[in-house]
PDB file of C-alpha atoms in Angstrom:
ATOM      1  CA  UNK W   1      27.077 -15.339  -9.263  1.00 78.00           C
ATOM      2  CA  UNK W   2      28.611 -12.239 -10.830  1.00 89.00           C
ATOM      3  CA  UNK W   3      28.184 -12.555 -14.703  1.00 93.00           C
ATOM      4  CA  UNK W   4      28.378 -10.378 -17.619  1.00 95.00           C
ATOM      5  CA  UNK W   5      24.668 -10.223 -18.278  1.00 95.00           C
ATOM      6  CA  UNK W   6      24.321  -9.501 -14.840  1.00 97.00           C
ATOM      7  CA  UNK W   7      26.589  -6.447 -15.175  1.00 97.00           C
ATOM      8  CA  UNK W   8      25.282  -5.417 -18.369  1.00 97.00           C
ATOM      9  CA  UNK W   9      21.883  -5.220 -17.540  1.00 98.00           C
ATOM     10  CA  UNK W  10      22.622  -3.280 -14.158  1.00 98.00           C
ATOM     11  CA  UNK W  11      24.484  -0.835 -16.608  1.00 98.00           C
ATOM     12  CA  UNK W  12      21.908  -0.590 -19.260  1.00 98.00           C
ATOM     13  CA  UNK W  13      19.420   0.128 -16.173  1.00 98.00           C
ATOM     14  CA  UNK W  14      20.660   2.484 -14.438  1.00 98.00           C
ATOM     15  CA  UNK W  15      21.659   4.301 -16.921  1.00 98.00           C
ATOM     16  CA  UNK W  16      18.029   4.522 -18.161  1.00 98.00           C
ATOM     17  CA  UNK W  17      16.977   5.142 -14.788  1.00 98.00           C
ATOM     18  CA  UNK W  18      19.015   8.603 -14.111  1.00 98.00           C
ATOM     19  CA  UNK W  19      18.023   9.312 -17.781  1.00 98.00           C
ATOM     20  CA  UNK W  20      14.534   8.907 -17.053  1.00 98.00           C
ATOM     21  CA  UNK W  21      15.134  10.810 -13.849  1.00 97.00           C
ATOM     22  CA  UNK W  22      16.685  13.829 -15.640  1.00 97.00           C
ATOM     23  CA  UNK W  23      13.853  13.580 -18.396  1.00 98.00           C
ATOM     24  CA  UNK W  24      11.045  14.106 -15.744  1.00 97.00           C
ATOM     25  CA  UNK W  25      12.846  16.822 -13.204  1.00 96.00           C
ATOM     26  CA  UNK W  26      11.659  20.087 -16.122  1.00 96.00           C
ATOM     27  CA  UNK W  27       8.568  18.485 -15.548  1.00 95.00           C
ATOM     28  CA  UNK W  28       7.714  18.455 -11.808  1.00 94.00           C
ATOM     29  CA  UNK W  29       6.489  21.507 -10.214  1.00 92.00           C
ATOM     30  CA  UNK W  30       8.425  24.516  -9.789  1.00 91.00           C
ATOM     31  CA  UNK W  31      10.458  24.581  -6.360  1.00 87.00           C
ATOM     32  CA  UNK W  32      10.835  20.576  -6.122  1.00 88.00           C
ATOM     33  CA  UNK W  33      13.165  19.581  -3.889  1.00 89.00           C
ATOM     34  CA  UNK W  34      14.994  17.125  -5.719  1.00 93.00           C
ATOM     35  CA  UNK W  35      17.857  15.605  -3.858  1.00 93.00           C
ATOM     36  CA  UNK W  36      19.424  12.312  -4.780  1.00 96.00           C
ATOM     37  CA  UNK W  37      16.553  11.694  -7.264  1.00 97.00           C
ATOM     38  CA  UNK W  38      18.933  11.057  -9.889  1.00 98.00           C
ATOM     39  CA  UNK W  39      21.454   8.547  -7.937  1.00 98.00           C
ATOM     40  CA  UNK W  40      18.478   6.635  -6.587  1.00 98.00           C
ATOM     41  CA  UNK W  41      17.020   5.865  -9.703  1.00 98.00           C
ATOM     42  CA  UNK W  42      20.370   5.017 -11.285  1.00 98.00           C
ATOM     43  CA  UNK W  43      20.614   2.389  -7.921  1.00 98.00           C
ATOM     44  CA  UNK W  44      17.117   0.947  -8.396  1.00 98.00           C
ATOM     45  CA  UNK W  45      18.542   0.400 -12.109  1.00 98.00           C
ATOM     46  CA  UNK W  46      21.320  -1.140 -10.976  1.00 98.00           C
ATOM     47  CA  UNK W  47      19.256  -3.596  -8.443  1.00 98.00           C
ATOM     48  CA  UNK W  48      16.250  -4.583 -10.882  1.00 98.00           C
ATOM     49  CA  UNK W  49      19.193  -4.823 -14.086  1.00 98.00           C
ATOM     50  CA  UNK W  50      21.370  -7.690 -12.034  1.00 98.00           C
ATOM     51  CA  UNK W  51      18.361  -9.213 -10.240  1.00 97.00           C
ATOM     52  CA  UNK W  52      15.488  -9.183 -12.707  1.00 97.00           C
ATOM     53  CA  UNK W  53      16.941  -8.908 -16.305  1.00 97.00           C
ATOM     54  CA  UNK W  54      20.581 -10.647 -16.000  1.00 96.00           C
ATOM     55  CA  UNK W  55      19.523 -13.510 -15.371  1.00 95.00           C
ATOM     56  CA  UNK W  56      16.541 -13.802 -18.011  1.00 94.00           C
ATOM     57  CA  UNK W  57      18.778 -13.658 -20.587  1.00 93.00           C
ATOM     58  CA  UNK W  58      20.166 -16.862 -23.150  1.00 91.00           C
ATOM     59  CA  UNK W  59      17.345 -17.565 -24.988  1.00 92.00           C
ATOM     60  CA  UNK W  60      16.200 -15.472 -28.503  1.00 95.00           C
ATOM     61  CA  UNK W  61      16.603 -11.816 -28.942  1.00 96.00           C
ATOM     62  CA  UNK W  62      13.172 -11.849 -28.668  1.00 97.00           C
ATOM     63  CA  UNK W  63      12.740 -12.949 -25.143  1.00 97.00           C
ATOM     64  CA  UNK W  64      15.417 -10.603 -24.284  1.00 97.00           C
ATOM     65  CA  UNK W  65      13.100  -7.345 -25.571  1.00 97.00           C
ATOM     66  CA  UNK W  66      10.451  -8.825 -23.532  1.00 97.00           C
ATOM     67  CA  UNK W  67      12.290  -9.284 -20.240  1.00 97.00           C
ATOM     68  CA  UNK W  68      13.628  -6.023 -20.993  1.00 98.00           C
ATOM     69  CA  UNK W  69      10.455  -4.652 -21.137  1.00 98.00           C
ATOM     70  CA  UNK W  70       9.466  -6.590 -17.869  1.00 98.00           C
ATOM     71  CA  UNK W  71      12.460  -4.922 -16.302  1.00 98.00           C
ATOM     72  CA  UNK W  72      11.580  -1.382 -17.326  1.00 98.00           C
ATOM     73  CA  UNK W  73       7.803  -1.748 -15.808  1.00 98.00           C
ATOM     74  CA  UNK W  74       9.484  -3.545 -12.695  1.00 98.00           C
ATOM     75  CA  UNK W  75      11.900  -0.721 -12.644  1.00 98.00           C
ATOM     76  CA  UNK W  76       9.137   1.900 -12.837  1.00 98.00           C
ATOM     77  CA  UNK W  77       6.884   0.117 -10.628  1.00 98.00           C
ATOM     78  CA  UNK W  78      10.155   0.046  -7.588  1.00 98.00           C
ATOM     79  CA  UNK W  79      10.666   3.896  -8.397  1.00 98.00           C
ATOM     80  CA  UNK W  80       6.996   4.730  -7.594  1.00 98.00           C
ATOM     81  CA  UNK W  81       7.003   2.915  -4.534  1.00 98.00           C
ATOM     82  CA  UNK W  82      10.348   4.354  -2.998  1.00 98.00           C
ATOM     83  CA  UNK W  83       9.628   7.641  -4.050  1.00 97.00           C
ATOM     84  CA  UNK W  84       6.195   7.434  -2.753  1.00 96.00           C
ATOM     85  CA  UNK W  85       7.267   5.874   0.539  1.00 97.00           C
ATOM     86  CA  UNK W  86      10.039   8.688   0.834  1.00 95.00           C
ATOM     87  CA  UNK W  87       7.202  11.534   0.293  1.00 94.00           C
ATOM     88  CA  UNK W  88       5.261   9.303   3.170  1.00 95.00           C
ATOM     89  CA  UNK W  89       8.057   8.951   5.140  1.00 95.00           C
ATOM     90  CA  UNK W  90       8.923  12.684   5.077  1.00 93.00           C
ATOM     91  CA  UNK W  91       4.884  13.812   5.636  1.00 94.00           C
ATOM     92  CA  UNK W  92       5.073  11.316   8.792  1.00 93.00           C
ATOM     93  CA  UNK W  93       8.429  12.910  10.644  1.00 93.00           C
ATOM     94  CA  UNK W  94       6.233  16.334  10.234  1.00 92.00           C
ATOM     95  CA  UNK W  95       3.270  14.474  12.017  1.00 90.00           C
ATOM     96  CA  UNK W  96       0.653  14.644   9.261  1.00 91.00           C
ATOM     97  CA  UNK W  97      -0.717  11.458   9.725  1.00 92.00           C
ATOM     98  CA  UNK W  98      -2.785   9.871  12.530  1.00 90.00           C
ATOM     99  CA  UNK W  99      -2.914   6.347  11.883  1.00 91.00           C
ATOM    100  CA  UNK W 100      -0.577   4.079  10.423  1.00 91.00           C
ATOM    101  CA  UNK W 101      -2.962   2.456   7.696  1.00 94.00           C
ATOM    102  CA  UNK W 102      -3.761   6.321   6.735  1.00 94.00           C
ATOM    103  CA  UNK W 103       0.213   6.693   6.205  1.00 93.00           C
ATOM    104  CA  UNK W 104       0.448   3.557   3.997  1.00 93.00           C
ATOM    105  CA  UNK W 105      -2.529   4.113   1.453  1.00 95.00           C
ATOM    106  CA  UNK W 106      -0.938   7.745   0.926  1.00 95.00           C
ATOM    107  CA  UNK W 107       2.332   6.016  -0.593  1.00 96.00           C
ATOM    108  CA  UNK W 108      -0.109   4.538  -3.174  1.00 96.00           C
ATOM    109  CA  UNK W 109      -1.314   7.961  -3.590  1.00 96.00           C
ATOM    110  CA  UNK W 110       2.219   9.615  -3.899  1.00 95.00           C
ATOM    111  CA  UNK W 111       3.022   6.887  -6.595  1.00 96.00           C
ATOM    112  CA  UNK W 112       0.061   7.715  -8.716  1.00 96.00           C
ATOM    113  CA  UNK W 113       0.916  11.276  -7.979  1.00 95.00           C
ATOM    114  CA  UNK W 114       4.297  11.158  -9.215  1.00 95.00           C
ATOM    115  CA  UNK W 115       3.248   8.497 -12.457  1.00 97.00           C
ATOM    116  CA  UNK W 116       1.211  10.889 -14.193  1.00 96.00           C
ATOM    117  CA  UNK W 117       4.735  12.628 -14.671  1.00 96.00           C
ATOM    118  CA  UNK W 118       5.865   9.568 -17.023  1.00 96.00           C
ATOM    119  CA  UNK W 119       2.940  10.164 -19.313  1.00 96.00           C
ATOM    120  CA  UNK W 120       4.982  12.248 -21.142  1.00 96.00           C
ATOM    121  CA  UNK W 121       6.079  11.295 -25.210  1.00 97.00           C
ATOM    122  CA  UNK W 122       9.531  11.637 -24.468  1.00 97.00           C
ATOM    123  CA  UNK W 123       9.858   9.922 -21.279  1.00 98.00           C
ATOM    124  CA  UNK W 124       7.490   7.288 -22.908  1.00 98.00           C
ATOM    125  CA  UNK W 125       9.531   6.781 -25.805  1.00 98.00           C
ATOM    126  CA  UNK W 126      12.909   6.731 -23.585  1.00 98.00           C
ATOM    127  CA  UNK W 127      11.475   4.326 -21.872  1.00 98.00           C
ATOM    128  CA  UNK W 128      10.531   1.567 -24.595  1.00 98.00           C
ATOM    129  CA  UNK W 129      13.573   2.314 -26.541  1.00 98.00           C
ATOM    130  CA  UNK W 130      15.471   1.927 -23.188  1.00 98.00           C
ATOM    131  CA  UNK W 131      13.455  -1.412 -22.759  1.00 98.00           C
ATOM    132  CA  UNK W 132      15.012  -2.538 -26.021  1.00 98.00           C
ATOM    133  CA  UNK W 133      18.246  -1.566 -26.145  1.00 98.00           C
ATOM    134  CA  UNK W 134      18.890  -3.010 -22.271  1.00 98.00           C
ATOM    135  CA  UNK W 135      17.198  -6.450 -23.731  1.00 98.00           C
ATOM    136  CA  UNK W 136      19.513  -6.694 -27.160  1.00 98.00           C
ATOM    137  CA  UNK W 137      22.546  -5.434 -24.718  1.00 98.00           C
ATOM    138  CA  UNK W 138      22.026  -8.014 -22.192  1.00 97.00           C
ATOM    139  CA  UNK W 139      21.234 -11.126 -24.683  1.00 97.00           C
ATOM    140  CA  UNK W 140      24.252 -10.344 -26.816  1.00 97.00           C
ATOM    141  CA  UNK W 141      26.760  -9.390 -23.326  1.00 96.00           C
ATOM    142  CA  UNK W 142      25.266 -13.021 -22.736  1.00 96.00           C
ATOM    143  CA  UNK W 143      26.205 -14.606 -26.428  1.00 95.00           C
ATOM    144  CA  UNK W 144      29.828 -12.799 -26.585  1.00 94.00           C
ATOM    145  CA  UNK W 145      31.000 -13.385 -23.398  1.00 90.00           C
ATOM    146  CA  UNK W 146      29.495 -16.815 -21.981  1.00 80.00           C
TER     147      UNK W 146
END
């Protein structure tokens, strides 16, 4: 059911997630191909926001940082995996794998590939301020508007 925590947690998350996004693109390689990296992390915002941290919400403003903060790993954690089966995905339509189970363990690969690009101070720090801010939004869209 469509609620106002609902909607502002998709908000809050996918705006984080294109911020994120635009925080790591200076720091992937040179030549990166980047596509609809942006608009795809702003959807899987959007997805773990409504599904995940809407509904968490009505309790202290305390549980709301920490379900925001469960929403931020949950929304890093998606990320990793679609981007990772996207890079798998692409590798296999070039025919660079020759069994399935070979084509699977390389999206874990690609994810921890592409995480060691979030170890950076700013993304880090985007990320738990992010995890706060969605959390106090969220509880309080949840308080004002009930």
């Amino acid at each position: 059911m469509p609620t106002t925590n609902r909607l502002a947690a998709a908000i809050c998350l996918a705006i984080l997630g294109a911020v994120i996004a635009e925080l790591v693109k200076p720091l992937m390689p040179e030549g990166t191909g980047f596509g609809h990296f942006t608009l795809t992390s702003a959807g899987i915002g959007v997805v773990v926001g409504w599904f995940i941290l809407g509904p968490r919400v009505g309790g202290t403003y305390v549980n709301a940082i920490n379900s925001g903060i469960t929403s931020v790993v949950i929304l890093i954690v998606v990320g990793l995996f679609t981007f990772g089966a996207n890079e798998m995905l692409r590798q296999a339509l070039r025919h660079r794998f020759d069994d399935p189970m070979v084509a699977i363990k390389s999206i874990l690969e690609e994810a921890i590939d592409y995480a060691q690009y979030l170890l950076d101070v700013k993304v880090i720090a985007t990320l738990v301020v992010g995890a706060i801010v969605s959390g106090i939004v969220t509880e309080f869209s949840y308080r004002r508007w009930r």
